[in-house]
Amino acid sequence: MTRAIFILVLSVLSISGISAAKARWMWYPGDYELWLGNQMNNRRTERGAFFPPFWKMDSHYVLVEFSRQVTLTQPEELSIAVEGRFNLKLNGKLQFGMPRKLVLPAGTHQLNIKVWNQSSPPALYIDGPTVKSGPGWKVTFEDKEWIDESGKASDTSATIYRSAGSGSFADPANPPSCYRLETEVWKPVKRETITRDTEAGKPVQAESLNTGAGSRGRSTGKVQLLLDFGKETFGYLQLHDVTGNGQVQLFYGESREEALDTAFCETLDRLTVSNGQITDEALQLTSAPAAHRPTHSDGSTVSSTYTLANSKAFRYVYLISDPSVNFGAIDMLYEYKPVTQRGSFRSNDEELNRIWEVGEYTMRLTTREFFIDGIKRDRWTWSGDAIQSYLMNYYLYFDTETVRNTIWLLRGKDPVTSHTNTIMDYTFYWFISIYDYYLYTGDAGFIRQVYPLMQSMMEYVLGRTNVNGMVEGMTGDWVFVDWADGYLDKKGELAYEQVLFARSLETMAKCAELSNDRESSRIYRQKARQLIGQLEPAFWDKDRQALVHNRIGGQQQPAVTRYANMFAIFYDYLPETKKSQVKTSVLLNDSILKITTPYMRFYELEALCALGEHRRVMQEIKAYWGGMLREGATTFWEKYNPGDNGVQHLAMYGRPYGKSLCHAWGASPVYLLGKYYLGIQPLKPGYSEYLVKPNLGGLKWMEGQVPTPDGNIGVKMDERTIGVTGGSGTGWLEVESRTQPKSSSGIVEKIGEMRYRIKIERNASVTVSYKAK
Amino acid sequence: MTRAIFILVLSVLSISGISAAKARWMWYPGDYELWLGNQMNNRRTERGAFFPPFWKMDSHYVLVEFSRQVTLTQPEELSIAVEGRFNLKLNGKLQFGMPRKLVLPAGTHQLNIKVWNQSSPPALYIDGPTVKSGPGWKVTFEDKEWIDESGKASDTSATIYRSAGSGSFADPANPPSCYRLETEVWKPVKRETITRDTEAGKPVQAESLNTGAGSRGRSTGKVQLLLDFGKETFGYLQLHDVTGNGQVQLFYGESREEALDTAFCETLDRLTVSNGQITDEALQLTSAPAAHRPTHSDGSTVSSTYTLANSKAFRYVYLISDPSVNFGAIDMLYEYKPVTQRGSFRSNDEELNRIWEVGEYTMRLTTREFFIDGIKRDRWTWSGDAIQSYLMNYYLYFDTETVRNTIWLLRGKDPVTSHTNTIMDYTFYWFISIYDYYLYTGDAGFIRQVYPLMQSMMEYVLGRTNVNGMVEGMTGDWVFVDWADGYLDKKGELAYEQVLFARSLETMAKCAELSNDRESSRIYRQKARQLIGQLEPAFWDKDRQALVHNRIGGQQQPAVTRYANMFAIFYDYLPETKKSQVKTSVLLNDSILKITTPYMRFYELEALCALGEHRRVMQEIKAYWGGMLREGATTFWEKYNPGDNGVQHLAMYGRPYGKSLCHAWGASPVYLLGKYYLGIQPLKPGYSEYLVKPNLGGLKWMEGQVPTPDGNIGVKMDERTIGVTGGSGTGWLEVESRTQPKSSSGIVEKIGEMRYRIKIERNASVTVSYKAK
């Protein structure tokens, strides 16, 4: 009994990274995440216009009740902090006002605290010697507790309680709604005066000056500067010591071309300076008047910094200012989520190392309050993008809080009125991402918290299936699949969507089981089996040895695409013989529509890795991601077509700079290298059992670390030796070797032709000598 | 065509009371009402503790899009005011920033404005020479408009638009979230020094001094004052010129007993004064420091007024203050909703006139942002209370905006997770109140706006019916019926609930028809007929000549109560013969459990009026409501049992002052006198056809006015003459007379034994000579 409790506490510790002994702010599960997500999803702008999402934006429950029964062996005093107006019932008796302190005598007590907050989520923090807010508290949004005419309280058996949501907020003085990312000052690496007729919109001549402010453009008298921050970045531009009167325009560019193209750059700001007081024209915000700024002892105003209110993504900033405005230095507040880089990868191939590093930096920029798609636009959470961020994150930061935040935000609240982000495939990725989360973290508590929302989401999906039990796009459904350079039919039953749907049903079955909902688990599993069983009869074309793209009115359509085929491989929905056929007939077949987004490359290359094509995938990684680096990328892109040239690389959505040059889904090598080259993946939830199946894929050596809930697992490998530093679970090292390997510990077990297995005990290190194939 | 439009505009005008030519603030329908309702429902306190409702508190959609296509014959400039962050698309093109002015050229334009606001409902005001916000605009909470890779916008056919909600807000400088009720200063009629030991809690001696402040209590040195405002009132206590240091306690009472009973009064406040700066201990709000207050030219601070932040209901206020605190005058800010008293009633009976006046004042106090139950507690919207307020309101103020506000608030948002206010009967009253609203106002536009929410509410109800298609209380359902001085069985199938359910289904059928949802209308009507057909077989006891109270497991239970029987009468669910039987066997049968709330008296007396028992009802009104007046009531009560004595009248819910002494449902005579004595009621929606069937009920004369959407209808009657001032529709005057009446105009038509009918033309006046029975 004692031991079981100990393990439970450890598990809480390891997932949250927070001491269980600390009180934590709590809220209705998902509510803080929705609220914070609304702040974030609403920060997108397009040429100075606010650009919010087009899907339903849910919000927090404005009135919730937290409760807990506590038993004290001695009296204790509780400190209480609340975001909202609240009351407190002690053993059913309302206390006066909004007490900040409460003394509890020894004994068993029932605490009920009701909090109302319209603007931000009702949140509660309670701290005493043993009574602490956080996990273990219950919360409800309707207590259904009424009293009858005699004053007797009603039965409240109908009240639905949830485990209170919480995160890493442990400071009563810093409530959840005050959360901000960290910032630090970054200076431009280059400051260049641009000389051109600003009316005509094209530079006449550009001179690199690199110093000084206030140089004049030739024909207009305007100040024109181009700042280069050296690489893609994100944050708030800062102007120092602004005085005078006039207008300042700021044009941002992920590329130099974009910043200088004032008519077409995607983001911009306009400031009006009036006696040093600055108005942001888009937000209609005005800075504090000079009179309110701190003064020196001689009465002169302390030199002031104006920080733009809205963050932007850029490498370049082009500033055009009226000559009557004066300013000093310009720099930026780089804004970031503090994450610990726990995963690592190094090899003999410097290009590959650079790909990993740029991938990591891409992920670092897109890992914010939530995992977002890209930092220039959309700055939104998209489920299809997020599931890949989660997977990359498991090999980089193991930041599980941001995974949970994003899962909550993507789900929103009932009623479900559309697919996730309105996209059918994205609904399925949402389900599947929860399966991944459980596998990587072992956090069953979160599964139980989110399960009711999974149920209602699946109800929505099941309510939109056709007579075959399959999904097809209905009015309002965006069937996305991929941005493809070619026609993708979105009509009828897409094999790809059915494969994702089947995987979602399997996820439901698993999560129902974890939530002790056995009857639903049985039903979901049965539905999954039925759908998987239909895949081959419905979509397999034995002449083409592939799943066709879709079926309309029960008729197979001629197109074969990669999507369904590659997912069917790693979800194991095809027999081995057909998997091999697909490899040749689809994955390695150049006549099949090529994938030009890193988004689908992620899965394509994963499928090839699953089929043992590590060398080929390594070449692809170097060609494709190396190709972006050779184009000057400092972060990876939303889309990359090696056939494009020059500014063609910048265009998308019919706009010359529409493409995002820092897009999370661009970073997939960090996932592939960790999972399929270092070869580390969980076999059982939370790495309680895991696999290390390293593969050099043509490299001479590599080394790296992969984070787990409880410490890292490390691999160091060349063509003769493999060293593994094990995790806290049980590991299985699988080695391909021409000869029987020798291990520093454990038994070397032969499991196939040139395949061997060595068990890694808890926290053990193993060194194996082998002979590479 | 022109004429049809003219009528439509007139109809809008008449319902809102606002010029159609004025731009009005708009929002997602129901959202402002929910938000305002949350402010209101959360103002209840209990002995200094915040006391919010126990049902789900919904909130506004935080992101909505308003849109309209406009066609201009000449250019015009629009002024734009917004509550929230917004963008504006003109013909699909996003405009820079948040424009406050927009010039539209002549031609056809598409305007789309997206507004985000977490704290209060996104609201938009647009004013131009012809383009004006308000009715005619569309709004949605998810536009489902995405663009593909080429930049092409998707089909938005899945977007569900609603007609934008709006009200009477026509000033861009006063947005909806700034709405406050009106206030005016009221002074106490009496100020009395109380002399007692405040620790012991009971007055030692009370001396009426009526003047001066600061008199000391005998044994504690505390200042003890009792203020009497002369009658029940509502608002914010004000202390003038507070200085010094110490504590001030305020105890409110609807009765003198309550105010003086510091240990048991229902509401109180505690202030701490520190050098004249005042902290409200319950709200933890501190007044501005004296330094920030305006000063006279000589530098002295302008004498200041401290107004309590929370309003309270009271007639008496008992103040206990430390002697080290000084203050000047004490008064209050009476807070009220400005309504026009359009209905009136006078007769030869002064007691009856006083009953009408006190009823009107009771309604005036409980008609606020919404129709609330009572002003001391709960200060909430309760559906069963509200439906009666609506009906009384149709005979007093015809304030349709407050009716709509309350209907929106009571409904909340999907998903439905419980009955309205958690009470099964209250869900049904919510439906039925919409039928009433349509009948009295003829406002089909509102019906169409609210119909989708009626559908989902009815889905919830239908999902909780048993095998007989009947409702019975399930876990979480509060089956209320009434506060009764005797046992009311709430188990199984209650006849009363089925009658209300049937009426709700009839309402659904009607509203579906008005919303052009013919198929649903057919289904609802069929279900209604089926349920009505089951009433007699299930509940009629032919020995007792009554509907029994309930059935458990298909077995009629022995109790007969008044509830189902009286509703079945005025919903016409019983044949005439059985109605007459019920009158004797139930309504006039003293052995049937008596009704002690004005709430159910409302229906009981209405049923008797429907059966022609006007004289008997008049006696009841005088006995019951006159009884409260004789007990000193200045407003009518939540419950009144003539058998109680003294302070027994104040107790309820097991608390000595738990009863609300100003309760909306107490005011029903204003409805009965208007509808059954003046005899005025709509026959067709919005009084396009109406009935005037006056009945003196034993009075010598009476006169009064009843408001309609378009002017009043007046009746003046004695035992010989009836004068009617008609409305804008067609009226039918029905007269009971021993002889053939003579009319100043129109044909006198005989319609039965001593019953005659005279048609009243549009806006005509008719005088009829008759001979009272």
CSV table of N, CA and C in Angstrom, one decimal, chain A residues 192-283:
chain,number,residue,atom,x,y,z
A,192,GLU,N,21.4,48.9,-42.0
A,192,GLU,CA,21.8,49.3,-43.4
A,192,GLU,C,20.9,50.5,-43.8
A,193,THR,N,21.4,51.5,-44.4
A,193,THR,CA,20.6,52.6,-44.9
A,193,THR,C,20.1,52.2,-46.3
A,194,ILE,N,18.9,52.4,-46.5
A,194,ILE,CA,18.3,52.1,-47.8
A,194,ILE,C,18.1,53.4,-48.5
A,195,THR,N,18.4,53.5,-49.8
A,195,THR,CA,18.3,54.8,-50.5
A,195,THR,C,17.4,54.5,-51.7
A,196,ARG,N,16.2,54.9,-51.6
A,196,ARG,CA,15.3,54.7,-52.8
A,196,ARG,C,14.1,55.7,-52.6
A,197,ASP,N,13.4,55.8,-53.7
A,197,ASP,CA,12.2,56.5,-53.7
A,197,ASP,C,11.1,55.7,-53.1
A,198,THR,N,10.7,56.1,-51.9
A,198,THR,CA,9.8,55.2,-51.2
A,198,THR,C,8.4,55.2,-51.8
A,199,GLU,N,8.1,56.2,-52.6
A,199,GLU,CA,6.8,56.3,-53.2
A,199,GLU,C,6.7,55.2,-54.3
A,200,ALA,N,7.8,55.0,-55.1
A,200,ALA,CA,7.8,54.1,-56.2
A,200,ALA,C,7.9,52.6,-55.6
A,201,GLY,N,8.3,52.5,-54.4
A,201,GLY,CA,8.3,51.2,-53.8
A,201,GLY,C,9.5,50.3,-54.1
A,202,LYS,N,10.4,50.6,-54.9
A,202,LYS,CA,11.6,49.8,-55.2
A,202,LYS,C,12.8,50.6,-54.8
A,203,PRO,N,13.8,49.9,-54.2
A,203,PRO,CA,15.0,50.6,-53.9
A,203,PRO,C,15.7,51.2,-55.1
A,204,VAL,N,16.2,52.4,-55.0
A,204,VAL,CA,17.1,53.0,-56.1
A,204,VAL,C,18.5,52.4,-55.9
A,205,GLN,N,18.9,52.4,-54.7
A,205,GLN,CA,20.3,52.0,-54.4
A,205,GLN,C,20.3,51.6,-53.0
A,206,ALA,N,21.1,50.6,-52.6
A,206,ALA,CA,21.2,50.3,-51.2
A,206,ALA,C,22.7,50.4,-50.8
A,207,GLU,N,22.9,51.2,-49.8
A,207,GLU,CA,24.3,51.3,-49.3
A,207,GLU,C,24.4,50.6,-47.9
A,208,SER,N,25.4,49.8,-47.8
A,208,SER,CA,25.6,49.3,-46.4
A,208,SER,C,26.4,50.2,-45.6
A,209,LEU,N,25.8,50.7,-44.5
A,209,LEU,CA,26.5,51.6,-43.7
A,209,LEU,C,26.8,51.0,-42.3
A,210,ASN,N,25.9,50.2,-41.9
A,210,ASN,CA,26.1,49.4,-40.7
A,210,ASN,C,26.2,50.2,-39.4
A,211,THR,N,26.2,51.5,-39.5
A,211,THR,CA,26.3,52.3,-38.2
A,211,THR,C,25.4,53.5,-38.4
A,212,GLY,N,25.1,54.2,-37.2
A,212,GLY,CA,24.4,55.4,-37.2
A,212,GLY,C,23.0,55.3,-37.6
A,213,ALA,N,22.2,56.3,-37.1
A,213,ALA,CA,20.8,56.3,-37.4
A,213,ALA,C,20.5,57.5,-38.2
A,214,GLY,N,19.3,57.6,-38.8
A,214,GLY,CA,18.9,58.9,-39.3
A,214,GLY,C,19.4,59.2,-40.7
A,215,SER,N,20.0,58.3,-41.4
A,215,SER,CA,20.4,58.6,-42.8
A,215,SER,C,19.2,58.8,-43.7
A,216,ARG,N,19.3,59.7,-44.6
A,216,ARG,CA,18.1,60.1,-45.4
A,216,ARG,C,18.0,59.3,-46.7
A,217,GLY,N,16.8,58.9,-47.1
A,217,GLY,CA,16.6,58.4,-48.4
A,217,GLY,C,16.7,59.5,-49.4
A,218,ARG,N,17.1,59.2,-50.6
A,218,ARG,CA,17.5,60.2,-51.6
A,218,ARG,C,16.4,61.2,-52.0
A,219,SER,N,15.3,60.6,-52.4
A,219,SER,CA,14.3,61.5,-53.1
A,219,SER,C,13.2,62.0,-52.2
A,220,THR,N,13.0,61.4,-51.0
A,220,THR,CA,11.8,61.8,-50.2
A,220,THR,C,12.2,62.4,-48.9
A,221,GLY,N,13.4,62.4,-48.6
A,221,GLY,CA,13.8,62.9,-47.3
A,221,GLY,C,13.5,62.0,-46.1
A,222,LYS,N,12.9,60.8,-46.4
A,222,LYS,CA,12.6,59.9,-45.3
A,222,LYS,C,13.8,59.2,-44.8
A,223,VAL,N,13.8,58.8,-43.6
A,223,VAL,CA,14.8,57.9,-43.0
A,223,VAL,C,14.4,56.5,-43.5
A,224,GLN,N,15.4,55.7,-44.0
A,224,GLN,CA,15.1,54.4,-44.5
A,224,GLN,C,16.2,53.5,-44.0
A,225,LEU,N,15.8,52.5,-43.1
A,225,LEU,CA,16.8,51.6,-42.5
A,225,LEU,C,16.4,50.2,-42.7
A,226,LEU,N,17.3,49.3,-43.0
A,226,LEU,CA,17.0,47.9,-43.0
A,226,LEU,C,17.8,47.2,-41.9
A,227,LEU,N,17.1,46.6,-40.9
A,227,LEU,CA,17.8,45.9,-39.8
A,227,LEU,C,17.8,44.4,-40.1
A,228,ASP,N,18.9,43.8,-39.9
A,228,ASP,CA,19.0,42.3,-40.1
A,228,ASP,C,19.4,41.7,-38.8
A,229,PHE,N,18.6,40.8,-38.3
A,229,PHE,CA,18.8,40.2,-37.0
A,229,PHE,C,19.6,38.9,-37.1
A,230,GLY,N,20.1,38.6,-38.3
A,230,GLY,CA,21.0,37.5,-38.6
A,230,GLY,C,20.3,36.2,-38.8
A,231,LYS,N,19.2,36.0,-38.2
A,231,LYS,CA,18.5,34.7,-38.5
A,231,LYS,C,17.0,35.0,-38.1
A,232,GLU,N,16.2,34.1,-38.5
A,232,GLU,CA,14.7,34.1,-38.2
A,232,GLU,C,14.6,34.3,-36.7
A,233,THR,N,13.7,35.2,-36.3
A,233,THR,CA,13.5,35.4,-34.9
A,233,THR,C,12.1,35.9,-34.6
A,234,PHE,N,11.7,36.2,-33.4
A,234,PHE,CA,10.4,36.4,-33.0
A,234,PHE,C,10.3,37.3,-31.8
A,235,GLY,N,9.6,38.4,-31.8
A,235,GLY,CA,9.5,39.2,-30.6
A,235,GLY,C,9.0,40.6,-30.9
A,236,TYR,N,9.3,41.5,-30.1
A,236,TYR,CA,8.8,42.9,-30.1
A,236,TYR,C,9.9,43.8,-30.5
A,237,LEU,N,9.8,44.5,-31.5
A,237,LEU,CA,10.7,45.5,-31.9
A,237,LEU,C,10.8,46.6,-30.8
A,238,GLN,N,11.9,47.2,-30.6
A,238,GLN,CA,12.1,48.3,-29.6
A,238,GLN,C,12.8,49.5,-30.2
A,239,LEU,N,12.2,50.6,-30.1
A,239,LEU,CA,12.8,51.9,-30.5
A,239,LEU,C,13.2,52.6,-29.3
A,240,HIS,N,14.5,53.1,-29.2
A,240,HIS,CA,14.9,53.8,-28.1
A,240,HIS,C,15.0,55.3,-28.3
A,241,ASP,N,14.6,56.0,-27.3
A,241,ASP,CA,14.8,57.5,-27.2
A,241,ASP,C,14.1,58.2,-28.4
A,242,VAL,N,12.8,57.9,-28.6
A,242,VAL,CA,12.1,58.4,-29.7
A,242,VAL,C,11.6,59.8,-29.3
A,243,THR,N,11.9,60.8,-30.2
A,243,THR,CA,11.4,62.2,-30.0
A,243,THR,C,10.9,62.7,-31.3
A,244,GLY,N,10.3,63.9,-31.2
A,244,GLY,CA,9.9,64.6,-32.4
A,244,GLY,C,8.5,64.2,-32.8
A,245,ASN,N,8.1,64.4,-34.1
A,245,ASN,CA,6.8,64.3,-34.5
A,245,ASN,C,6.8,63.7,-35.9
A,246,GLY,N,5.8,62.8,-36.2
A,246,GLY,CA,5.7,62.3,-37.6
A,246,GLY,C,5.4,60.8,-37.5
A,247,GLN,N,5.5,60.2,-38.7
A,247,GLN,CA,5.1,58.8,-38.8
A,247,GLN,C,6.3,57.8,-39.0
A,248,VAL,N,6.2,56.7,-38.3
A,248,VAL,CA,7.2,55.6,-38.5
A,248,VAL,C,6.5,54.4,-39.0
A,249,GLN,N,7.0,53.9,-40.2
A,249,GLN,CA,6.4,52.6,-40.7
A,249,GLN,C,7.5,51.5,-40.6
A,250,LEU,N,7.0,50.3,-40.2
A,250,LEU,CA,7.8,49.2,-40.0
A,250,LEU,C,7.3,48.0,-40.8
A,251,PHE,N,8.2,47.5,-41.7
A,251,PHE,CA,7.8,46.4,-42.5
A,251,PHE,C,8.7,45.2,-42.2
A,252,TYR,N,8.1,44.1,-41.9
A,252,TYR,CA,8.8,42.9,-41.4
A,252,TYR,C,9.0,41.9,-42.5
A,253,GLY,N,10.1,41.2,-42.5
A,253,GLY,CA,10.4,40.2,-43.5
A,253,GLY,C,11.1,39.0,-42.9
A,254,GLU,N,10.6,37.8,-43.3
A,254,GLU,CA,11.4,36.6,-43.0
A,254,GLU,C,12.5,36.6,-44.0
A,255,SER,N,12.4,37.3,-45.1
A,255,SER,CA,13.4,37.4,-46.1
A,255,SER,C,13.7,38.9,-46.3
A,256,ARG,N,14.8,39.2,-46.8
A,256,ARG,CA,15.2,40.6,-47.2
A,256,ARG,C,14.1,41.2,-48.2
A,257,GLU,N,13.8,40.3,-49.1
A,257,GLU,CA,12.9,40.7,-50.2
A,257,GLU,C,11.5,41.1,-49.6
A,258,GLU,N,11.1,40.3,-48.6
A,258,GLU,CA,9.8,40.6,-48.0
A,258,GLU,C,9.8,42.0,-47.3
A,259,ALA,N,10.8,42.2,-46.5
A,259,ALA,CA,10.9,43.4,-45.7
A,259,ALA,C,10.9,44.7,-46.6
A,260,LEU,N,11.6,44.6,-47.7
A,260,LEU,CA,11.7,45.7,-48.6
A,260,LEU,C,10.5,45.9,-49.5
A,261,ASP,N,9.7,44.9,-49.6
A,261,ASP,CA,8.5,45.0,-50.4
A,261,ASP,C,7.3,45.5,-49.6
A,262,THR,N,7.3,46.8,-49.5
A,262,THR,CA,6.3,47.4,-48.6
A,262,THR,C,4.9,47.2,-49.0
A,263,ALA,N,4.7,46.9,-50.3
A,263,ALA,CA,3.3,46.7,-50.8
A,263,ALA,C,2.8,45.3,-50.5
A,264,PHE,N,3.8,44.3,-50.3
A,264,PHE,CA,3.3,43.0,-50.2
A,264,PHE,C,3.8,42.2,-49.0
A,265,CYS,N,4.7,42.8,-48.2
A,265,CYS,CA,5.1,42.1,-47.0
A,265,CYS,C,3.9,41.7,-46.1
A,266,GLU,N,4.0,40.6,-45.4
A,266,GLU,CA,2.8,40.1,-44.7
A,266,GLU,C,2.5,40.8,-43.5
A,267,THR,N,3.5,41.4,-42.8
A,267,THR,CA,3.2,42.1,-41.5
A,267,THR,C,3.9,43.4,-41.5
A,268,LEU,N,3.3,44.3,-40.8
A,268,LEU,CA,3.8,45.7,-40.8
A,268,LEU,C,3.2,46.4,-39.5
A,269,ASP,N,3.8,47.5,-39.2
A,269,ASP,CA,3.3,48.4,-38.1
A,269,ASP,C,3.4,49.8,-38.5
A,270,ARG,N,2.5,50.6,-38.0
A,270,ARG,CA,2.5,52.1,-38.3
A,270,ARG,C,2.5,52.8,-36.9
A,271,LEU,N,3.4,53.7,-36.7
A,271,LEU,CA,3.4,54.4,-35.5
A,271,LEU,C,3.3,55.9,-35.8
A,272,THR,N,2.6,56.6,-34.9
A,272,THR,CA,2.6,58.1,-35.1
A,272,THR,C,3.3,58.6,-33.8
A,273,VAL,N,4.2,59.5,-34.0
A,273,VAL,CA,5.0,60.1,-32.9
A,273,VAL,C,4.5,61.5,-32.8
A,274,SER,N,4.2,61.8,-31.6
A,274,SER,CA,3.7,63.2,-31.3
A,274,SER,C,4.4,63.7,-30.0
A,275,ASN,N,5.4,64.5,-30.2
A,275,ASN,CA,6.2,65.0,-29.1
A,275,ASN,C,6.7,63.8,-28.3
A,276,GLY,N,7.2,62.8,-29.0
A,276,GLY,CA,7.7,61.6,-28.3
A,276,GLY,C,6.7,60.6,-27.8
A,277,GLN,N,5.5,61.0,-27.8
A,277,GLN,CA,4.4,60.0,-27.4
A,277,GLN,C,4.0,59.2,-28.6
A,278,ILE,N,3.9,57.9,-28.5
A,278,ILE,CA,3.8,57.1,-29.6
A,278,ILE,C,2.4,56.4,-29.7
A,279,THR,N,1.8,56.4,-30.8
A,279,THR,CA,0.5,55.7,-31.0
A,279,THR,C,0.7,54.6,-32.0
A,280,ASP,N,0.3,53.4,-31.6
A,280,ASP,CA,0.3,52.3,-32.5
A,280,ASP,C,-1.0,52.4,-33.3
A,281,GLU,N,-0.9,52.6,-34.6
A,281,GLU,CA,-2.1,53.0,-35.4
A,281,GLU,C,-3.0,51.8,-35.6
A,282,ALA,N,-2.5,50.5,-35.6
A,282,ALA,CA,-3.3,49.4,-35.8
A,282,ALA,C,-4.1,49.1,-34.5
A,283,LEU,N,-3.4,49.1,-33.4
A,283,LEU,CA,-4.0,48.7,-32.1
A,283,LEU,C,-4.7,49.9,-31.5
